[in-house]
Coordinates of C-alpha atoms in Angstrom, one line a residue:
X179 CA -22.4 4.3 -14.6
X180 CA -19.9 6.4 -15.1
X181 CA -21.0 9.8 -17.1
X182 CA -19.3 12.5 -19.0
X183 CA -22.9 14.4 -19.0
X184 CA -24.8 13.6 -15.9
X185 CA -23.0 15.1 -13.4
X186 CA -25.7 14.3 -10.5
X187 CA -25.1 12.4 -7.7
X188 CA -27.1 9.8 -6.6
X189 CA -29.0 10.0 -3.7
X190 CA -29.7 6.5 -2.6
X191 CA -28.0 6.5 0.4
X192 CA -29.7 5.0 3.4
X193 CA -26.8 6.8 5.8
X194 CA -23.4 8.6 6.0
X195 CA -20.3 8.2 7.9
X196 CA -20.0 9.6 11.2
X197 CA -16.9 10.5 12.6
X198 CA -15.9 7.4 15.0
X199 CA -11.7 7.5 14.5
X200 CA -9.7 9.0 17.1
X201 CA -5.9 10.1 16.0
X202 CA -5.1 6.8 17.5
X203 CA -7.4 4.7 15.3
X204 CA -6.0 6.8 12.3
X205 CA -2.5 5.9 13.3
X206 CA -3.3 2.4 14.0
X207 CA -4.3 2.3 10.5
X208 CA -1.9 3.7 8.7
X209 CA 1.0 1.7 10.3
X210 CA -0.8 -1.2 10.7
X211 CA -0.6 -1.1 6.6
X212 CA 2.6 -0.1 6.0
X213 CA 4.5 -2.4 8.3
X214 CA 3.2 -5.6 6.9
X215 CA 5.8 -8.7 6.2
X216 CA 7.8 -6.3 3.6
X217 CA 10.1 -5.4 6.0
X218 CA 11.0 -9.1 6.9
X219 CA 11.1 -10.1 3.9
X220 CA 13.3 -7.3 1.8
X221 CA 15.7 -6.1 4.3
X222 CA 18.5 -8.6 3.5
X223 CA 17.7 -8.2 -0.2
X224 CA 18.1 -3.9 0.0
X225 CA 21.2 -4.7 2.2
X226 CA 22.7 -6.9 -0.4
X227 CA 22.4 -4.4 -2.7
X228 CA 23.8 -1.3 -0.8
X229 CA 27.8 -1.2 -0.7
X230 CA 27.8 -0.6 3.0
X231 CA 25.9 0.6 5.7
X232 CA 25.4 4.3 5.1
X233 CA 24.0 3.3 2.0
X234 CA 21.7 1.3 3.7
X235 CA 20.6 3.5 6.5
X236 CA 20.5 6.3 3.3
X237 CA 18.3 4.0 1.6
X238 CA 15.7 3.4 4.2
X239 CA 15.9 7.2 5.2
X240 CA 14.8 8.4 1.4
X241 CA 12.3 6.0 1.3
X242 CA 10.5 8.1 4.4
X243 CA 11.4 10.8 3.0
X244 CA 9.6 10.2 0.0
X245 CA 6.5 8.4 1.7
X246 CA 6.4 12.1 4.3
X247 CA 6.9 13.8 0.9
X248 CA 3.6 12.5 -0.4
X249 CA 2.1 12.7 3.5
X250 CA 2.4 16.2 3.4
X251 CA 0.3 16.2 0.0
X252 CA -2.4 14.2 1.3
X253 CA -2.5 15.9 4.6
X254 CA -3.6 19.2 2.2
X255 CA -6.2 17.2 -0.2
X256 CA -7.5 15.2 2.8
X257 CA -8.4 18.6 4.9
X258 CA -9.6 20.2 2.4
X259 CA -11.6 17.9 1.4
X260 CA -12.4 15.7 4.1
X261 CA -14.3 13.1 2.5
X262 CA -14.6 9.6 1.8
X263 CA -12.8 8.2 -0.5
X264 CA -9.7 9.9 -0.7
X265 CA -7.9 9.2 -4.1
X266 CA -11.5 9.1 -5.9
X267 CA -12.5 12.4 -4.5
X268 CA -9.3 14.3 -5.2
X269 CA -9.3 12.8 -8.6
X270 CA -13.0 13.1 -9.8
X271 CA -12.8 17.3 -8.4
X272 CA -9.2 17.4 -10.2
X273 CA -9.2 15.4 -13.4
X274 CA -12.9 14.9 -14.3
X275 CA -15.4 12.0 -13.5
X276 CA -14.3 9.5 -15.7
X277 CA -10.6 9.2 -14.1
X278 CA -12.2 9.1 -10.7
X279 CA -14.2 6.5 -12.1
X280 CA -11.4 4.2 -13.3
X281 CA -9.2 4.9 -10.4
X282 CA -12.1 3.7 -8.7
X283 CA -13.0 0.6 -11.2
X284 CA -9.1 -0.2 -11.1
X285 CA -8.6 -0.5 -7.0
X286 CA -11.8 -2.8 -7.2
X287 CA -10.4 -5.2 -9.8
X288 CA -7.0 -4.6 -9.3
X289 CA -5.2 -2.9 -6.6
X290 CA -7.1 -3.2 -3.5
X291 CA -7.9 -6.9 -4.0
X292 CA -4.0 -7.3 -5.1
X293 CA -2.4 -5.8 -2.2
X294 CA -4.9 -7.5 0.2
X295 CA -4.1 -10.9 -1.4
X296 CA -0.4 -10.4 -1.3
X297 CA -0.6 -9.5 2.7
X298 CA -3.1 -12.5 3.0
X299 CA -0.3 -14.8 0.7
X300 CA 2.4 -13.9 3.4
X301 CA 0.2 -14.6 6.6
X302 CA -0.6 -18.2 4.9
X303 CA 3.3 -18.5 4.0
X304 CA 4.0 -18.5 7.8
X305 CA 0.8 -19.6 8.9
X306 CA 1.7 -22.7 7.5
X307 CA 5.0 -22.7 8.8
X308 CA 3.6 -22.8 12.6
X309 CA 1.0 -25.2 11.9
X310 CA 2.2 -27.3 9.0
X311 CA -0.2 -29.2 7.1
X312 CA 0.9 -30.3 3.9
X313 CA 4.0 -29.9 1.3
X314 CA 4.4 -29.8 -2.5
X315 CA 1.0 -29.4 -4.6
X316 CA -0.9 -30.1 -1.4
X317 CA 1.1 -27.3 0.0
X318 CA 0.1 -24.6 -2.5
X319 CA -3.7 -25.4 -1.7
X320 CA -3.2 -25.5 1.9
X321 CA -1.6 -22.0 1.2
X322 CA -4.4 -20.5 -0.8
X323 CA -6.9 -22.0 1.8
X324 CA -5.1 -19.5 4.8
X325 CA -4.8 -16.9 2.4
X326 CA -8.8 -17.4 1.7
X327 CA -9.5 -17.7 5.3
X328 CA -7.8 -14.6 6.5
X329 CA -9.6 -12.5 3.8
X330 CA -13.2 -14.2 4.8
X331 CA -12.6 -13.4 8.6
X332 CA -11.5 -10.1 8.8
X333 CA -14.3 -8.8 6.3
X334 CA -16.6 -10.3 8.2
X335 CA -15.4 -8.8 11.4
X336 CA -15.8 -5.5 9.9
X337 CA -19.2 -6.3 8.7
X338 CA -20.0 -6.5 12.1
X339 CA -19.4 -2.7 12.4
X340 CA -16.8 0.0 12.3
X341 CA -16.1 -0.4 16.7
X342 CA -15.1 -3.9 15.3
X343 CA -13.3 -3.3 12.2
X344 CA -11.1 -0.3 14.2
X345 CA -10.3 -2.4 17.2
X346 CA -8.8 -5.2 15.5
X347 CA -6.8 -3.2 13.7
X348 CA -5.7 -1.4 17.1
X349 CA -5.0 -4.8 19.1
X350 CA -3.4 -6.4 15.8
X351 CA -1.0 -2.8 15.6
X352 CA 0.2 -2.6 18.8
X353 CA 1.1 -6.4 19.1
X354 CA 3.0 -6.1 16.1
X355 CA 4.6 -2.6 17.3
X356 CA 5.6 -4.5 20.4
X357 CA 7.0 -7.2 18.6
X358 CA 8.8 -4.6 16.2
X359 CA 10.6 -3.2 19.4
X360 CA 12.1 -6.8 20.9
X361 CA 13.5 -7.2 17.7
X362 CA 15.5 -3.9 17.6
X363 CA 16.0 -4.4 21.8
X364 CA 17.4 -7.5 20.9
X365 CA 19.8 -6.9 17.8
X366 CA 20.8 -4.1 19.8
X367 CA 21.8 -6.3 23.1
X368 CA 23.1 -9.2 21.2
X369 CA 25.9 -10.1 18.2
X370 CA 26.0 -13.1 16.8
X371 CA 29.6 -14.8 16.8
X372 CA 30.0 -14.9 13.4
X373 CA 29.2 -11.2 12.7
X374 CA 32.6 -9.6 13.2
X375 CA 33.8 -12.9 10.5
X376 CA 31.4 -11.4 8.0
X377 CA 33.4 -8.7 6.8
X378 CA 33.1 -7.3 3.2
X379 CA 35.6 -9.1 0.9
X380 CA 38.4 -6.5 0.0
X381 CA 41.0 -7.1 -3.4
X382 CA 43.6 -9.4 -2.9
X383 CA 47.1 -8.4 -1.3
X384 CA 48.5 -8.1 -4.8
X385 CA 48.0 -4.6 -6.3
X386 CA 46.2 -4.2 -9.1
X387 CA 48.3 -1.9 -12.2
X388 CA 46.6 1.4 -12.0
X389 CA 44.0 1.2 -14.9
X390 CA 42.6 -2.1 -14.1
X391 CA 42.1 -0.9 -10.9
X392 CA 40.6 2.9 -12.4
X393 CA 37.9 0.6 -14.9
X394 CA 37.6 -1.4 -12.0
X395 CA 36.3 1.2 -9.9
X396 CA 34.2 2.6 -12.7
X397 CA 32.5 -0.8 -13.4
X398 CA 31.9 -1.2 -9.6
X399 CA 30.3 2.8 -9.7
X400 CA 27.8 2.0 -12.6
X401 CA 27.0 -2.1 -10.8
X402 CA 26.1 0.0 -7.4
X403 CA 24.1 2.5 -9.0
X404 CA 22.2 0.0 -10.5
X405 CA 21.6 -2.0 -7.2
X406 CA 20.9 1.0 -5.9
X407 CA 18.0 2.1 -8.0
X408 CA 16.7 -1.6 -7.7
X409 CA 17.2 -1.0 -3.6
X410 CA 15.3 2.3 -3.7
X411 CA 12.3 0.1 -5.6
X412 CA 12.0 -2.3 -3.0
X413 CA 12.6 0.2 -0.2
X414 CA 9.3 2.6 -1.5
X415 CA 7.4 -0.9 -1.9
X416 CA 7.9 -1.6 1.6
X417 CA 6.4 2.1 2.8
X418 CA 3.3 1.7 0.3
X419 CA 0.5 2.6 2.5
X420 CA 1.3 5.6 3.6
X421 CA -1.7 7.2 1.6
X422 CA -4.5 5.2 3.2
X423 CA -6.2 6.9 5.8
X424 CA -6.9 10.0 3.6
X425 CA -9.6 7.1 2.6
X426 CA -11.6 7.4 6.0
X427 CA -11.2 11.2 6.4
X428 CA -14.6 11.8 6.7
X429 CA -14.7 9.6 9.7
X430 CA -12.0 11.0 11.6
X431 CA -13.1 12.6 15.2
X432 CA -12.0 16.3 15.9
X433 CA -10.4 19.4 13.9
X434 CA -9.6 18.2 10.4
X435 CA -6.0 18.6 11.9
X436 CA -6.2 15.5 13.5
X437 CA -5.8 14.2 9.3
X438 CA -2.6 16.3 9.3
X439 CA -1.1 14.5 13.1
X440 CA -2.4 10.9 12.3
X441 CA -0.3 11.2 8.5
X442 CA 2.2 12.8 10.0
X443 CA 2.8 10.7 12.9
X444 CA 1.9 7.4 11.6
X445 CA 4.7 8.0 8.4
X446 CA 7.8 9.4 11.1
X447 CA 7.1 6.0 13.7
X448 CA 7.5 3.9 10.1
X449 CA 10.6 5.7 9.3
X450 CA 12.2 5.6 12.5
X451 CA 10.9 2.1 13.0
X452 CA 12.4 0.8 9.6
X453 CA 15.7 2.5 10.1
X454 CA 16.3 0.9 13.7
X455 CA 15.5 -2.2 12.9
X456 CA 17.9 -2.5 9.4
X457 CA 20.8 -1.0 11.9
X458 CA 19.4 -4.0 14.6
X459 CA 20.0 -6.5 12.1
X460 CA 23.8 -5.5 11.0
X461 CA 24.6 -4.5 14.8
X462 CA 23.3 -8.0 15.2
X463 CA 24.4 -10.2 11.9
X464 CA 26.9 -8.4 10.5
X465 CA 26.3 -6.6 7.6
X466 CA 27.5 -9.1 5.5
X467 CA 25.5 -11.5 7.4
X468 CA 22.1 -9.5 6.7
X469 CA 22.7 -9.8 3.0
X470 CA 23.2 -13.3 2.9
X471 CA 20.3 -14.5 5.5
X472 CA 16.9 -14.9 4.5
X473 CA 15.4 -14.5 7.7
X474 CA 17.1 -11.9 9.4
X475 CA 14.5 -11.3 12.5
X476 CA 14.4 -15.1 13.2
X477 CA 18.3 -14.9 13.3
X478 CA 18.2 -12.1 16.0
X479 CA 15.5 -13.7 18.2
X480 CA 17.5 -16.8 17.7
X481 CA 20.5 -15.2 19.8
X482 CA 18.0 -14.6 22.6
X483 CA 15.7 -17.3 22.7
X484 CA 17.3 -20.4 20.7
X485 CA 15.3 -22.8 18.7
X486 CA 12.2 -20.7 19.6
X487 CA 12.9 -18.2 17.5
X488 CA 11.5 -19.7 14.4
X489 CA 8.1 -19.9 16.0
X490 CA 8.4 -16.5 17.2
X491 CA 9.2 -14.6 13.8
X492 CA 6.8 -16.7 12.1
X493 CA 3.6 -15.4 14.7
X494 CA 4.8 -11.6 14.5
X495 CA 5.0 -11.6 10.9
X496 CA 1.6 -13.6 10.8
X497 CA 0.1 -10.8 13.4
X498 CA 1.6 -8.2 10.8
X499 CA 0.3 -9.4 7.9
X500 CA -3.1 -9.9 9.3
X501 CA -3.1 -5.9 10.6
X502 CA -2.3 -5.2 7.0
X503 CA -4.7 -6.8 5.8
X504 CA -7.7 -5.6 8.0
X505 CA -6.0 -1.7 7.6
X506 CA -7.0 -2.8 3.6
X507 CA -10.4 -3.9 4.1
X508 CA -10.8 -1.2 6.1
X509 CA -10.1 1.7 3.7
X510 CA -10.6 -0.1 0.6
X511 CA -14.7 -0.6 0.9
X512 CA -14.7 3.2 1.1
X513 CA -13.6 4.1 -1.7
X514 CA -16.2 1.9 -4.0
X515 CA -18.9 3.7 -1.4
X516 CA -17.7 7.1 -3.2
X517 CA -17.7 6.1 -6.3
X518 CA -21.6 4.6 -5.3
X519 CA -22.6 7.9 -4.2
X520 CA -22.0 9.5 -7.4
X521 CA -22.6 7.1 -9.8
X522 CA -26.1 5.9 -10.6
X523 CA -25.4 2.6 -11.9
X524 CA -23.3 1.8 -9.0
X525 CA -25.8 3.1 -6.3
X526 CA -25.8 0.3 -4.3
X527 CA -22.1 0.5 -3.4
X528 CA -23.4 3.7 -2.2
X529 CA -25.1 2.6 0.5
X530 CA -24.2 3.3 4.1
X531 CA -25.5 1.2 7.2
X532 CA -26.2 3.5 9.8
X533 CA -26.5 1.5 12.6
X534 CA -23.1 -0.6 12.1
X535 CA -21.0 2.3 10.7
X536 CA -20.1 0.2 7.3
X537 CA -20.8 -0.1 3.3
X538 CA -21.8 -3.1 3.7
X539 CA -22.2 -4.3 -0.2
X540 CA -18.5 -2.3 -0.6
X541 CA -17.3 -4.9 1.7
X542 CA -18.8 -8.2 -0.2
X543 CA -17.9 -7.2 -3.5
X544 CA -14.3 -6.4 -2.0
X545 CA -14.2 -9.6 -0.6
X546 CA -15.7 -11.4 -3.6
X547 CA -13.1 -10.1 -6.0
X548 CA -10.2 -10.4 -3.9
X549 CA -11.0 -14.1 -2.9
X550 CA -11.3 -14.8 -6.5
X551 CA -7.8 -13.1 -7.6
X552 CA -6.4 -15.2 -4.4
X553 CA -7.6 -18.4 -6.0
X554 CA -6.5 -17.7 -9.3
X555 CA -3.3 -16.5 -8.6
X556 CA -2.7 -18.8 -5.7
X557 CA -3.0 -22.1 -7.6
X558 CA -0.4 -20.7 -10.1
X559 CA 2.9 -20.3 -10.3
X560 CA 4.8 -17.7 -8.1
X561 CA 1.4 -16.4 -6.9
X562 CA 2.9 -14.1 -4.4
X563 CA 5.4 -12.0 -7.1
X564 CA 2.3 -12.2 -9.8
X565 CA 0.1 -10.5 -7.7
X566 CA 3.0 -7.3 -6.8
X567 CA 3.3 -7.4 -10.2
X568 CA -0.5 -7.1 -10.5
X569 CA -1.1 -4.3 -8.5
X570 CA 2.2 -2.2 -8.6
X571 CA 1.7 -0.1 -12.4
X572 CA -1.8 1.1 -11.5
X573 CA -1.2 2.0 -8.0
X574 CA 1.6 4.4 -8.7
X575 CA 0.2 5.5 -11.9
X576 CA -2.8 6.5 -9.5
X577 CA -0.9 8.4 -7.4
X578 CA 1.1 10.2 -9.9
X579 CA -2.2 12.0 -10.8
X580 CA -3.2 12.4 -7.2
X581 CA -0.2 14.8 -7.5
X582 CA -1.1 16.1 -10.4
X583 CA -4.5 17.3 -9.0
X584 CA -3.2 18.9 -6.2
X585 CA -2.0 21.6 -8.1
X586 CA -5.1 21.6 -10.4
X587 CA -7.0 22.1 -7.3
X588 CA -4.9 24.3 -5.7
X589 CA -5.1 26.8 -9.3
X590 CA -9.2 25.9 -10.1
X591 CA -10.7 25.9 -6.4
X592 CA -8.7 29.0 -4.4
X593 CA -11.3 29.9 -2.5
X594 CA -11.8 26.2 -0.6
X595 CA -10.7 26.0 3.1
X596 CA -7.0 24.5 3.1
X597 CA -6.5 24.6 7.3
X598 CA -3.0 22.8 6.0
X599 CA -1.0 23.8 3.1
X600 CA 2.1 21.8 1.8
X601 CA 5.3 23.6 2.0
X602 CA 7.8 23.5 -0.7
X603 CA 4.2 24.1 -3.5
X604 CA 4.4 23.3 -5.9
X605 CA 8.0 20.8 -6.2
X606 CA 6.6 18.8 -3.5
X607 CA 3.6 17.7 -5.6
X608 CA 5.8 17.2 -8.6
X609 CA 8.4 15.6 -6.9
X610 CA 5.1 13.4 -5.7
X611 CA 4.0 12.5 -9.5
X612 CA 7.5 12.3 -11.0
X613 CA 8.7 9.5 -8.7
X614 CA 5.8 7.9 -8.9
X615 CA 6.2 7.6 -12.9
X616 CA 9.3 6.4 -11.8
X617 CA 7.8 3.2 -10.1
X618 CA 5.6 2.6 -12.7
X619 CA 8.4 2.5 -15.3
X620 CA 10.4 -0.1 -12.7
X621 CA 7.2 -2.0 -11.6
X622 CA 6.7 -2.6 -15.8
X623 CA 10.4 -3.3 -16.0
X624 CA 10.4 -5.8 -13.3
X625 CA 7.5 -7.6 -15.1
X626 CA 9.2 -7.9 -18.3
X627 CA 12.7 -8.7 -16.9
X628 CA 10.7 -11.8 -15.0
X629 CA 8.8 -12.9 -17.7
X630 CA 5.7 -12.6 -15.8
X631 CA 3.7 -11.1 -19.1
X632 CA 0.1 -12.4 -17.6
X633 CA 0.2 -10.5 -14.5
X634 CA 0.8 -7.7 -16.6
X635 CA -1.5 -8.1 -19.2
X636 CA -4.2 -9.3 -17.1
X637 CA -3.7 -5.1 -15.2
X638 CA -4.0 -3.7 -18.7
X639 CA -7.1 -5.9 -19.9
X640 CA -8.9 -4.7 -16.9
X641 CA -8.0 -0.8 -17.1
X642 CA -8.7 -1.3 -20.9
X643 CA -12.4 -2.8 -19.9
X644 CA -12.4 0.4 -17.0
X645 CA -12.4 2.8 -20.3
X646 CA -14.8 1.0 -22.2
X647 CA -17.3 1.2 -19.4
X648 CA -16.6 4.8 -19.1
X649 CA -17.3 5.7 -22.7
X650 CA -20.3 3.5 -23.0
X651 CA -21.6 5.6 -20.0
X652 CA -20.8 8.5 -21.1
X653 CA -22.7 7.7 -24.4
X654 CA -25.4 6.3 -23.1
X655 CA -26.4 9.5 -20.7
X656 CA -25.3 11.6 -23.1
X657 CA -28.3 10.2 -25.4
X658 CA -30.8 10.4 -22.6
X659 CA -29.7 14.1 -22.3
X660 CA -30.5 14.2 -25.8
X661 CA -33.9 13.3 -25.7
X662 CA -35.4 14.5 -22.8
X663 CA -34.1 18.4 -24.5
X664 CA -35.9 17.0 -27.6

């Protein structure tokens, strides 16, 4: 449990990680997260928000530049301390064990079962759609059972070991990659026939007196700020992911450089990727057309390949949502594994199988929990948005402080090997924590402009129960400390 006193590790390991991930693997992982079924699904939402198309293109290009921002960050922590992990390390060296134990305690309750339940929500959402099997109520359970299937599969693939966990996510990568690029080919070689219709709707031919038309333009100022801001929300939620393979640095093959190419290049091809296939889609649809469509690949294909189209979308976003959810498993079960290793009570997270490569009870309880939350949320109302909701405070909260310790680090352990150093020290870690803070302010906004209270509640019950745990530890070994002195 999680001590203020006992600073020990525990030493019930029955193995360690070995170093099996090539730069590919890494890279595999870190887009196969990012590029889930956001990118389908928000496009025409950011682009109905932006007043034209270098807005747009703007949009999507701070959004990388805010997710390479925070790479660079990692790329230090993660090679100077090449562990598993990630967050929990950084934090526990940083800010003390008890906020590496409830960054820990919240991605088990909240964040990792969260965002694997949202990817596994959108796989069923489509799943369904190629193989219908029900409507309505029925619908919603057939929905859930998809969402519970995918999660039950692809943690037991990578129970089987970590040649089986990294492969999938390799085959399930590059099929979506591919599929990425015949979109953009495609919105690039075709225009639909009502695209050059679409135009945006200008005043009408009568002039407007001047200071109409002056508050006019004012009003229309402060309305596209705001859409803006709201843009730039959905845009970062869309590159979340970014951070993940800092979580398996310790089992990344060669120079702990290869940490610094796999960030590096995995965050640039998600940039580049997102920006040419928004500017597919208006080249395409119009960008009138992309604000108004809900399906804005399907569209594309459409002007290719006709009625199959549907079908088409509906298996690459499928194929996407399953990488993204295997990338979570993944990285996920290592954390808990590092918080096992250093806490006593949860020792047998700790636990490494040798011959397989995996933490295998990280992996159950990961599964357990996030099956659970899939259910509950699932048979609900709006179970897809509940869950964002869910997950989105304490993630960026989270990484706010991962900022936050860079510096620490940087000022309390001088002497530790940093073979990468971010440029820009130390705005580029404040710039890090202070638009995180940012998304935590929106993500809370957006729950309480949506009237989604429970979701929210539900996050703060279970980093309230985080801090109890923490002090009860801490009192407890504190005690025993006591009395063996005595």
């Amino acid at each position: 449990m999680s001590s203020l006193c006992d600073t020990e590790p525990s030493e019930s390991r029955s193995g360690a990680p070995r170093r099996e991930l090539t730069v590919y693997d890494s890279t595999c992982i870190i887009v196969g997260i990012i590029v889930g079924a956001g990118i389908y699904r928000i496009s025409p939402e950011v682009a109905a928000k932006s007043p034209g198309v270098a807005a747009l293109t703007a949009l999507w290009l701070l959004g990388g530049a805010f997710a390479l921002l925070g790479s660079l960050c990692y790329a230090e922590l993660a090679t100077a301390y090449p562990k598993e992990g990630g967050d929990y390390v950084y934090l526990t060296r940083a800010l003390g064990r008890p906020v590496g134990f409830l960054f820990a305690w919240c991605q088990l309750w909240i964040v990792r079962p969260g965002s694997i339940g949202v990817m596994a929500y959108a796989f069923a959402e489509f799943a369904n759609r190629i193989w219908p099997q029900a409507t309505g109520a029925a619908g919603v359970r057939v929905t859930v059972a998809y969402a519970a299937g995918a999660v039950v599969a692809l943690t037991a693939i990578n129970l089987l070991g970590v040649r089986e966990g990294k492969w999938t996510q390799n085959v399930l990568t590059t099929v979506k990659a591919l599929g990425l690029v015949a979109v953009v080919v495609v919105g690039f070689l075709f225009t639909s026939s009502h695209a050059i219709a679409l135009q945006p709707l200008q005043h009408g031919g009568s002039a407007l007196p001047a200071q109409a038309a002056a508050a006019s333009q004012r009003l229309d100022w402060w309305n596209s700020l705001g859409s803006l801001g709201t843009a730039m929300v959905l845009v970062l939620f869309t590159y979340g992911g970014w951070n993940e393979m800092a979580y398996v640095a310790a089992e990344v093959r060669g120079s702990r450089r290869n940490i610094l190419h796999a960030l590096l290049i995995g965050t640039l091809a998600v940039t580049a990727a997102y920006i040419l296939i928004n500017l597919a889609f208006v080249h395409a649809l119009g960008f009138v057309g992309v604000g108004q469509t809900k399906a804005p690949a399907a569209d594309v294909l459409e002007l290719a390949i006709g009625p199959w189209a549907s079908v088409c979308i509906s298996l690459l976003i499928c194929i996407s949502a399953l990488s993204a959810v295997n990338g979570q498993i993944f990285t996920g079960s290592r954390i808990y594994y590092a918080m096992g290793t250093e806490h006593r009570f949860y020792a047998w997270l700790g636990r490494w199988n040798a011959r397989r490569g995996t933490p295998d009870a990280s992996l159950l309880i990961q599964g357990a929990i996030t099956l659970a939350l899939v259910v509950w949320f699932g048979l609900g109302q709006n179970g897809f948005e509940q869950m964002v909701i869910f997950t989105t405070p304490c993630f960026w909260f989270f990484l706010a402080l991962v900022g936050v310790s860079l510096i620490v680090l940087r000022v309390r352990e001088p002497d530790v090997e940093r073979p990468y150093r971010v440029p820009g020290y130390p705005m580029t870690p404040i710039l890090l924590s202070l638009g995180s803070v940012c998304l935590v302010y929106s993500g809370l906004l957006y729950a309480i402009r949506n009237r989604t209270p429970e979701a929210l509640w539900s996050t703060l019950a279970v980093l309230a129960t985080g801090v109890l745990v923490v002090l009860a530890g801490a009192a407890t070994d504190c005690r025993r400390r006591r009395a063996r002195r005595s």
